[in-house]
Short mmCIF file of C-alpha atoms and ligand atoms in Angstrom, two decimals:
data_model
loop_
_atom_site.label_atom_id
_atom_site.label_comp_id
_atom_site.label_asym_id
_atom_site.label_seq_id
_atom_site.Cartn_x
_atom_site.Cartn_y
_atom_site.Cartn_z
CA UNK A 1170 136.43 105.11 116.51
CA UNK A 1171 136.31 105.97 112.82
CA UNK A 1172 132.95 105.51 111.12
CA UNK A 1173 132.84 102.29 109.10
CA UNK A 1174 132.48 103.08 105.40
CA UNK A 1175 131.24 100.80 102.68
CA UNK A 1176 133.07 101.64 99.51
CA UNK A 1177 132.60 100.27 96.07
CA UNK A 1178 132.79 100.87 92.35
CA UNK A 1179 130.02 102.70 90.54
CA UNK A 1180 129.91 102.54 86.75
CA UNK A 1181 128.17 105.47 85.11
CA UNK A 1182 126.59 105.36 81.66
CA UNK A 1183 125.51 108.86 80.66
CA UNK A 1184 125.18 110.85 77.46
CA UNK A 1185 128.19 113.16 76.89
CA UNK A 1186 126.34 116.34 77.97
CA UNK A 1187 125.08 114.72 81.15
CA UNK A 1188 128.49 113.25 81.88
CA UNK A 1189 130.12 116.67 81.53
CA UNK A 1190 127.70 118.39 83.86
CA UNK A 1191 127.37 115.62 86.46
CA UNK A 1192 130.79 113.98 86.69
CA UNK A 1193 132.76 116.91 88.08
CA UNK A 1194 136.15 116.53 89.72
CA UNK A 1195 134.59 117.80 92.94
CA UNK A 1196 132.12 114.88 92.93
CA UNK A 1197 134.71 112.30 91.94
CA UNK A 1198 137.12 113.36 94.68
CA UNK A 1199 134.50 113.61 97.42
CA UNK A 1200 133.12 110.19 96.52
CA UNK A 1201 136.67 108.81 96.47
CA UNK A 1202 137.33 110.15 99.96
CA UNK A 1203 134.42 107.97 101.12
CA UNK A 1204 135.69 104.89 99.26
CA UNK A 1205 133.45 105.23 96.19
CA UNK A 1206 135.13 104.99 92.80
CA UNK A 1207 133.24 106.45 89.83
CA UNK A 1208 134.15 104.72 86.56
CA UNK A 1209 132.86 105.58 83.09
CA UNK A 1210 131.11 102.77 81.24
CA UNK A 1211 132.62 102.41 77.77
CA UNK A 1212 129.71 102.61 75.32
CA UNK A 1213 131.77 100.79 72.66
CA UNK A 1214 131.92 97.61 74.74
CA UNK A 1215 129.15 95.42 76.15
CA UNK A 1216 128.28 96.49 79.68
CA UNK A 1217 128.41 92.90 80.94
CA UNK A 1218 132.08 92.69 79.89
CA UNK A 1219 132.98 95.70 82.02
CA UNK A 1220 133.44 96.26 85.68
CA UNK A 1221 132.96 94.58 88.01
CA UNK A 1222 130.68 97.30 89.27
CA UNK A 1223 128.80 97.26 92.55
CA UNK A 1224 126.35 99.66 91.01
CA UNK A 1225 125.47 101.05 87.59
CA UNK A 1226 124.18 104.59 87.37
CA UNK A 1227 122.57 105.28 84.01
CA UNK A 1228 120.54 107.58 81.82
CA UNK A 1229 120.53 106.08 78.35
CA UNK A 1230 117.62 105.14 76.14
CA UNK A 1231 116.63 102.30 73.83
CA UNK A 1232 116.14 98.57 73.60
CA UNK A 1233 119.82 97.78 73.15
CA UNK A 1234 120.69 99.49 76.42
CA UNK A 1235 117.88 97.67 78.24
CA UNK A 1236 119.17 94.36 76.87
CA UNK A 1237 122.67 95.22 78.04
CA UNK A 1238 121.37 95.97 81.53
CA UNK A 1239 119.54 92.63 81.62
CA UNK A 1240 122.67 90.77 80.56
CA UNK A 1241 124.74 92.63 83.11
CA UNK A 1242 122.22 91.87 85.87
CA UNK A 1243 122.14 88.19 85.08
CA UNK A 1244 125.92 88.03 85.13
CA UNK A 1245 126.16 90.09 88.34
CA UNK A 1246 122.95 89.47 90.30
CA UNK A 1247 124.19 91.38 93.32
CA UNK A 1248 124.98 94.55 91.39
CA UNK A 1249 122.58 97.45 91.87
CA UNK A 1250 121.10 99.12 88.81
CA UNK A 1251 119.99 102.70 89.43
CA UNK A 1252 117.25 102.80 88.47
CA UNK A 1253 115.28 99.94 86.88
CA UNK A 1254 114.68 100.83 83.20
CA UNK A 1255 111.00 99.87 83.34
CA UNK A 1256 110.46 102.27 86.23
CA UNK A 1257 112.27 105.02 84.34
CA UNK A 1258 110.19 104.40 81.21
CA UNK A 1259 107.05 105.49 82.95
CA UNK A 1260 108.50 109.00 82.87
CA UNK A 1261 108.98 108.90 79.11
CA UNK A 1262 105.29 109.50 78.50
CA UNK A 1263 103.68 112.67 79.88
CA UNK A 1264 100.42 110.86 80.69
CA UNK A 1265 101.80 107.84 82.58
CA UNK A 1266 104.31 110.16 84.26
CA UNK A 1267 101.57 112.08 86.09
CA UNK A 1268 99.12 109.20 86.63
CA UNK A 1269 101.07 108.25 89.70
CA UNK A 1270 100.15 111.55 91.39
CA UNK A 1271 96.55 110.38 91.81
CA UNK A 1272 97.80 107.33 93.78
CA UNK A 1273 99.40 109.53 96.43
CA UNK A 1274 97.74 110.14 99.75
CA UNK A 1275 99.05 112.76 102.09
CA UNK A 1276 97.38 113.22 105.41
CA UNK A 1277 97.00 116.04 107.89
CA UNK A 1278 97.90 118.95 105.66
CA UNK A 1279 96.05 122.12 104.82
CA UNK A 1280 97.72 122.19 101.39
CA UNK A 1281 96.25 120.14 98.56
CA UNK A 1282 97.87 118.82 95.40
CA UNK A 1283 97.04 117.31 92.03
CA UNK A 1284 97.79 117.81 88.35
CA UNK A 1285 96.34 120.31 85.86
CA UNK A 1286 93.45 119.09 83.73
CA UNK A 1287 94.87 117.49 80.58
CA UNK A 1288 93.95 115.36 77.57
CA UNK A 1289 96.04 113.43 75.08
CA UNK A 1290 95.63 113.73 71.32
CA UNK A 1291 97.18 111.04 69.19
CA UNK A 1292 96.37 112.12 65.64
CA UNK A 1293 95.64 115.10 63.41
CA UNK A 1294 92.04 114.04 62.73
CA UNK A 1295 91.19 114.20 66.44
CA UNK A 1296 93.01 117.50 66.73
CA UNK A 1297 91.02 118.99 63.85
CA UNK A 1298 87.72 117.81 65.30
CA UNK A 1299 85.84 120.94 66.46
CA UNK A 1300 85.22 119.16 69.76
CA UNK A 1301 88.95 118.77 70.41
CA UNK A 1302 89.94 120.53 73.57
CA UNK A 1303 86.32 121.37 74.29
CA UNK A 1304 86.62 120.10 77.85
CA UNK A 1305 89.60 122.37 78.53
CA UNK A 1306 89.77 126.00 79.53
CA UNK A 1307 92.18 128.02 77.36
CA UNK A 1308 95.01 128.91 77.32
CA UNK A 1309 96.54 125.43 77.30
CA UNK A 1310 100.11 124.21 77.01
CA UNK A 1311 100.72 121.71 74.25
CA UNK A 1312 103.49 119.28 75.21
CA UNK A 1313 104.93 116.43 73.15
CA UNK A 1314 103.50 113.19 74.56
CA UNK A 1315 106.94 111.64 74.60
CA UNK A 1316 109.52 112.91 77.09
CA UNK A 1317 112.58 111.02 75.89
CA UNK A 1318 115.31 113.57 76.52
CA UNK A 1319 115.40 114.80 72.91
CA UNK A 1320 115.31 118.54 72.20
CA UNK A 1321 112.00 117.92 70.41
CA UNK A 1322 110.42 116.49 73.55
CA UNK A 1323 110.96 119.82 75.33
CA UNK A 1324 109.29 121.95 72.60
CA UNK A 1325 106.12 123.38 74.10
CA UNK A 1326 103.50 125.82 72.90
CA UNK A 1327 101.22 128.08 74.85
CA UNK A 1328 97.98 127.99 72.89
CA UNK A 1329 95.48 130.79 73.49
CA UNK A 1330 92.62 129.80 71.20
CA UNK A 1331 91.01 126.63 69.89
CA UNK A 1332 91.61 127.49 66.23
CA UNK A 1333 95.37 127.60 66.87
CA UNK A 1334 95.36 123.88 67.66
CA UNK A 1335 95.76 123.02 63.97
CA UNK A 1336 99.36 124.28 64.13
CA UNK A 1337 100.29 121.43 66.48
CA UNK A 1338 101.76 118.04 65.65
CA UNK A 1339 100.28 115.08 67.56
CA UNK A 1340 100.86 113.00 69.57
CA UNK A 1341 100.53 115.76 72.15
CA UNK A 1342 99.20 116.42 75.60
CA UNK A 1343 97.04 119.53 76.02
CA UNK A 1344 97.29 120.73 79.58
CA UNK A 1345 95.44 123.69 81.06
CA UNK A 1346 97.76 126.58 81.76
CA UNK A 1347 97.52 127.55 85.42
CA UNK A 1348 98.60 130.98 86.64
CA UNK A 1349 101.22 130.52 89.32
CA UNK A 1350 103.06 133.82 89.73
CA UNK A 1351 105.83 133.04 87.27
CA UNK A 1352 107.85 130.89 89.65
CA UNK A 1353 108.15 127.13 89.60
CA UNK A 1354 109.42 124.88 92.39
CA UNK A 1355 111.80 122.13 91.36
CA UNK A 1356 112.04 119.33 93.87
CA UNK A 1357 115.18 117.20 93.56
CA UNK A 1358 115.06 113.69 95.01
CA UNK A 1359 118.16 111.58 95.68
CA UNK A 1360 117.05 108.51 97.60
CA UNK A 1361 115.67 109.82 100.89
CA UNK A 1362 117.15 113.26 100.32
CA UNK A 1363 114.77 116.00 99.09
CA UNK A 1364 115.68 119.55 98.07
CA UNK A 1365 113.29 122.17 96.73
CA UNK A 1366 114.53 125.17 94.73
CA UNK A 1367 112.79 128.06 92.97
CA UNK A 1368 113.15 128.73 89.27
CA UNK A 1369 111.81 131.14 86.71
CA UNK A 1370 108.67 129.99 84.92
CA UNK A 1371 106.16 131.35 82.45
CA UNK A 1372 104.48 134.54 83.65
CA UNK A 1373 100.78 134.65 84.46
CA UNK A 1374 98.34 135.19 81.62
CA UNK A 1375 95.48 137.61 82.20
CA UNK A 1376 92.00 137.26 80.66
CA UNK A 1377 92.62 140.39 78.52
CA UNK A 1378 95.81 138.89 77.21
CA UNK A 1379 93.94 135.79 76.09
CA UNK A 1380 91.41 137.87 74.19
CA UNK A 1381 93.60 140.54 72.65
CA UNK A 1382 96.73 138.52 71.95
CA UNK A 1383 98.17 139.03 68.47
CA UNK A 1384 99.75 135.58 68.30
CA UNK A 1385 97.38 132.80 69.27
CA UNK A 1386 100.24 130.36 69.82
CA UNK A 1387 103.62 130.95 71.47
CA UNK A 1388 106.38 128.36 71.27
CA UNK A 1389 108.96 127.92 74.00
CA UNK A 1390 111.45 125.40 75.32
CA UNK A 1391 113.15 124.72 78.69
CA UNK A 1392 112.06 128.02 80.17
CA UNK A 1393 113.19 127.10 83.69
CA UNK A 1394 116.73 126.52 82.43
CA UNK A 1395 117.04 130.02 80.95
CA UNK A 1396 119.45 132.47 82.53
CA UNK A 1397 117.72 135.65 83.76
CA UNK A 1398 118.81 137.78 80.84
CA UNK A 1399 117.47 135.25 78.30
CA UNK A 1400 113.97 135.30 79.68
CA UNK A 1401 113.49 139.02 79.33
CA UNK A 1402 111.77 140.06 76.14
CA UNK A 1403 109.92 143.10 77.33
CA UNK A 1404 109.41 144.45 73.83
CA UNK A 1405 106.19 142.47 73.41
CA UNK A 1406 105.41 142.90 77.08
CA UNK A 1407 104.97 139.17 77.46
CA UNK A 1408 108.06 137.90 79.19
CA UNK A 1409 109.41 139.82 82.12
CA UNK A 1410 111.98 139.15 84.74
CA UNK A 1411 110.64 137.50 87.83
CA UNK A 1412 111.64 138.28 91.37
CA UNK A 1413 112.25 134.80 92.60
CA UNK A 1414 113.31 135.94 96.02
CA UNK A 1415 109.83 137.43 96.74
CA UNK A 1416 108.14 134.08 96.26
CA UNK A 1417 107.43 132.04 99.35
CA UNK A 1418 108.54 128.42 99.30
CA UNK A 1419 105.96 125.67 99.82
CA UNK A 1420 106.11 124.12 103.33
CA UNK A 1421 109.07 121.78 103.42
CA UNK A 1422 107.26 118.94 105.20
CA UNK A 1423 104.59 118.98 102.49
CA UNK A 1424 107.16 118.83 99.71
CA UNK A 1425 109.01 116.01 101.47
CA UNK A 1426 105.78 114.02 101.89
CA UNK A 1427 105.01 114.30 98.19
CA UNK A 1428 108.59 113.48 97.22
CA UNK A 1429 108.69 110.34 99.38
CA UNK A 1430 105.25 109.26 98.18
CA UNK A 1431 106.28 109.70 94.55
CA UNK A 1432 109.51 107.88 95.13
CA UNK A 1433 107.73 104.88 96.57
CA UNK A 1434 105.05 104.83 93.89
CA UNK A 1435 107.51 105.30 91.02
CA UNK A 1436 110.11 102.93 92.49
CA UNK A 1437 112.81 105.42 91.59
CA UNK A 1438 115.69 106.95 93.53
CA UNK A 1439 116.90 109.67 91.19
CA UNK A 1440 114.40 112.19 89.82
CA UNK A 1441 112.99 115.65 90.19
CA UNK A 1442 109.51 117.05 89.77
CA UNK A 1443 108.14 120.49 88.93
CA UNK A 1444 105.44 121.98 91.11
CA UNK A 1445 103.45 125.18 90.66
CA UNK A 1446 101.23 126.93 93.21
CA UNK A 1447 97.83 127.69 91.75
CA UNK A 1448 97.47 131.47 92.04
CA UNK A 1449 93.69 131.14 92.52
CA UNK A 1450 94.02 129.34 95.85
CA UNK A 1451 97.44 129.88 97.39
CA UNK A 1452 97.53 126.48 99.08
CA UNK A 1453 96.88 124.27 96.06
CA UNK A 1454 99.91 122.77 94.32
CA UNK A 1455 100.05 121.13 90.91
CA UNK A 1456 102.69 118.70 89.71
CA UNK A 1457 103.36 119.33 86.04
CA UNK A 1458 106.49 117.35 85.16
CA UNK A 1459 108.69 114.54 86.51
CA UNK A 1460 112.21 114.01 85.16
CA UNK A 1461 114.57 111.10 85.54
CA UNK A 1462 118.15 111.89 86.61
CA UNK A 1463 117.80 115.66 86.26
CA UNK A 1464 120.57 118.28 86.35
CA UNK A 1465 121.72 117.56 89.91
CA UNK A 1466 124.80 119.73 89.48
CA UNK A 1467 122.46 122.75 89.57
CA UNK A 1468 121.60 121.82 93.13
CA UNK A 1469 123.95 123.58 95.58
CA UNK A 1470 126.17 121.05 97.37
CA UNK A 1471 125.13 118.21 95.06
CA UNK A 1472 128.46 116.43 95.61
CA UNK A 1473 127.80 115.79 99.30
CA UNK A 1474 124.22 114.68 98.69
CA UNK A 1475 125.15 112.25 95.93
CA UNK A 1476 128.16 110.90 97.80
CA UNK A 1477 126.05 110.23 100.88
CA UNK A 1478 123.50 108.47 98.70
CA UNK A 1479 126.19 106.30 97.05
CA UNK A 1480 127.41 105.28 100.52
CA UNK A 1481 123.87 104.36 101.55
CA UNK A 1482 123.47 102.25 98.40
CA UNK A 1483 126.69 100.41 99.19
CA UNK A 1484 125.65 99.86 102.79
CA UNK A 1485 122.28 98.47 101.79
CA UNK A 1486 123.89 96.24 99.18
CA UNK A 1487 126.32 94.92 101.78
CA UNK A 1488 123.48 94.24 104.21
CA UNK A 1489 121.47 92.41 101.56
CA UNK A 1490 124.48 90.30 100.65
CA UNK A 1491 125.00 89.36 104.28
CA UNK A 1492 121.38 88.26 104.46
CA UNK A 1493 121.92 86.23 101.29
CA UNK A 1494 119.44 88.27 99.24
CA UNK A 1495 119.90 89.43 95.71
CA UNK A 1496 117.67 92.06 94.16
CA UNK A 1497 116.91 91.73 90.48
CA UNK A 1498 115.17 95.04 89.95
CA UNK A 1499 115.11 94.98 86.15
CA UNK A 1500 111.47 94.02 85.89
CA UNK A 1501 108.06 95.59 85.66
CA UNK A 1502 106.29 93.02 87.76
CA UNK A 1503 104.32 94.72 90.52
CA UNK A 1504 105.48 92.31 93.17
CA UNK A 1505 109.13 92.82 92.27
CA UNK A 1506 111.28 94.56 94.84
CA UNK A 1507 113.06 97.62 93.55
CA UNK A 1508 116.27 98.83 95.09
CA UNK A 1509 115.58 101.76 97.38
CA UNK A 1510 117.84 102.82 100.19
N1 LIG B 2669 100.12 123.51 83.28
C1 LIG B 2669 101.01 124.50 83.32
N2 LIG B 2669 100.63 125.72 83.76
C2 LIG B 2669 101.53 126.73 83.79
N3 LIG B 2669 102.80 126.65 83.37
C3 LIG B 2669 103.22 125.44 82.93
C4 LIG B 2669 102.35 124.31 82.88
N4 LIG B 2669 103.03 123.27 82.37
C5 LIG B 2669 104.26 123.73 82.10
N5 LIG B 2669 104.39 125.02 82.44
C6 LIG B 2669 105.59 125.83 82.24
O1 LIG B 2669 106.29 125.30 81.13
C7 LIG B 2669 107.58 124.80 81.54
C8 LIG B 2669 107.90 123.55 80.76
O2 LIG B 2669 106.95 122.54 81.02
P1 LIG B 2669 107.45 121.10 81.47
O3 LIG B 2669 108.14 121.21 82.76
O4 LIG B 2669 106.28 120.19 81.39
O5 LIG B 2669 108.46 120.80 80.28
P2 LIG B 2669 109.83 119.97 80.21
O6 LIG B 2669 110.45 120.31 78.90
O7 LIG B 2669 109.56 118.56 80.50
O8 LIG B 2669 110.70 120.63 81.38
P3 LIG B 2669 112.11 120.09 81.99
O9 LIG B 2669 113.17 120.92 81.35
O10 LIG B 2669 111.91 120.38 83.47
O11 LIG B 2669 112.16 118.64 81.70
C9 LIG B 2669 107.46 124.63 83.04
O12 LIG B 2669 108.71 124.71 83.65
C10 LIG B 2669 106.56 125.79 83.41
O13 LIG B 2669 107.30 127.00 83.39
O1 LIG B 2670 118.04 115.23 79.33
P1 LIG B 2670 116.57 115.21 79.52
O2 LIG B 2670 116.03 113.82 79.68
O3 LIG B 2670 115.81 116.07 78.62
O4 LIG B 2670 116.38 115.74 80.99
C1 LIG B 2670 116.44 117.09 81.35
C2 LIG B 2670 115.30 117.27 82.34
O5 LIG B 2670 114.09 117.17 81.64
C3 LIG B 2670 115.40 118.60 83.02
O6 LIG B 2670 114.41 118.63 84.03
C4 LIG B 2670 116.77 118.84 83.63
O7 LIG B 2670 116.84 120.15 84.16
P2 LIG B 2670 116.46 120.51 85.67
O8 LIG B 2670 117.42 119.81 86.59
O9 LIG B 2670 116.60 122.00 85.66
O10 LIG B 2670 115.05 120.03 85.85
C5 LIG B 2670 117.84 118.72 82.58
O11 LIG B 2670 119.08 118.90 83.22
P3 LIG B 2670 120.44 119.26 82.44
O12 LIG B 2670 120.03 120.13 81.28
O13 LIG B 2670 121.25 119.97 83.48
O14 LIG B 2670 120.99 117.95 82.05
C6 LIG B 2670 117.80 117.37 81.95
O15 LIG B 2670 118.11 116.39 82.93
MG1 LIG B 2671 109.87 120.68 83.64
MG1 LIG B 2672 110.55 117.37 81.85
#
């Protein structure tokens, strides 16, 4: 007997760049073969006037969009919004983003995890205070506090000395740089599905480099998205190509435990997180970044994973409807149910 499928219509509201990379023909046709229709949300019309959609998939920012989602949800209480904007917003600030890591508990593992030591600086006066950054070991990475998808929010600086801090523009997070062998692990989460991949990262910094460095601040942006040839700038001996294939992956069960714990705590279905392995210990892992709706198309076989997830969403929605439940996930209240397959 053929497997029963639960089809439906999914409206997607994505910025043009995201739409181009994510909505590929290969995804659209695979989803269609399982009864899922992917339809673009027209940004020139109110969301609530469009559809009907069983589900809205979105990565847009701002109060107007949040209002549109609320209106849509009140008109279509059974529709699923992936994900709730208030849950996503937690990832727009690099402090609240990582706070959730301390809530996680993972048992029976020899590996440990956490986040690098970090502080937040809101204004120039605090930054200029000689005590600023005193609790941190240099080098540090200065990151914009806000992670709102803008190019600016990805502009980082590796800061070698305290006196270089005056070149920075608050509000910023200063995070201790941790040597990790130049390779980062990106863990993609799609509902219950978890996939870990390796990517190029910043190379280790030696003590001598910190002392003798000619520049006391180095700016960079989206280093893990660079193609191999872009990351090589051997002339100053700083960047070098990394041999990703030589790096051992973290144990899969450990990564999956963290991913599922984060997913529950964040009440999100679609995100990835960046993990580095602290070179001083070998079994200590640090989570340094969490991103909403990342570049899934970079994940091999993303079409099958996303299609399966869409089917699970439709199945769960159907089951909830049969039980006479509606989920109104657009809320920050702690006791509110979020939609998770
Ligand atoms: N504490 C750290 N120690 C060592 N390297 C780090 C640290 N924090 C960040 N990095 C390096 O800097 C890169 C960018 O940092 P981060 O991931 O926080 O920025 P982002 O712009 O939010 O990245 P993404 O493009 O994944 O959203 C990381 O991929 C990693 O290579
Ligand atoms: O558009 P913003 O909100 O800046 O989000 C980015 C994330 O921060 C990155 O993590 C995504 O790249 P990765 O999938 O390689 O992490 C990156 O993927 P993309 O460049 O393929 O869209 C973006 O999703
Ligand atoms: Mg990152
Ligand atoms: Mg990020």
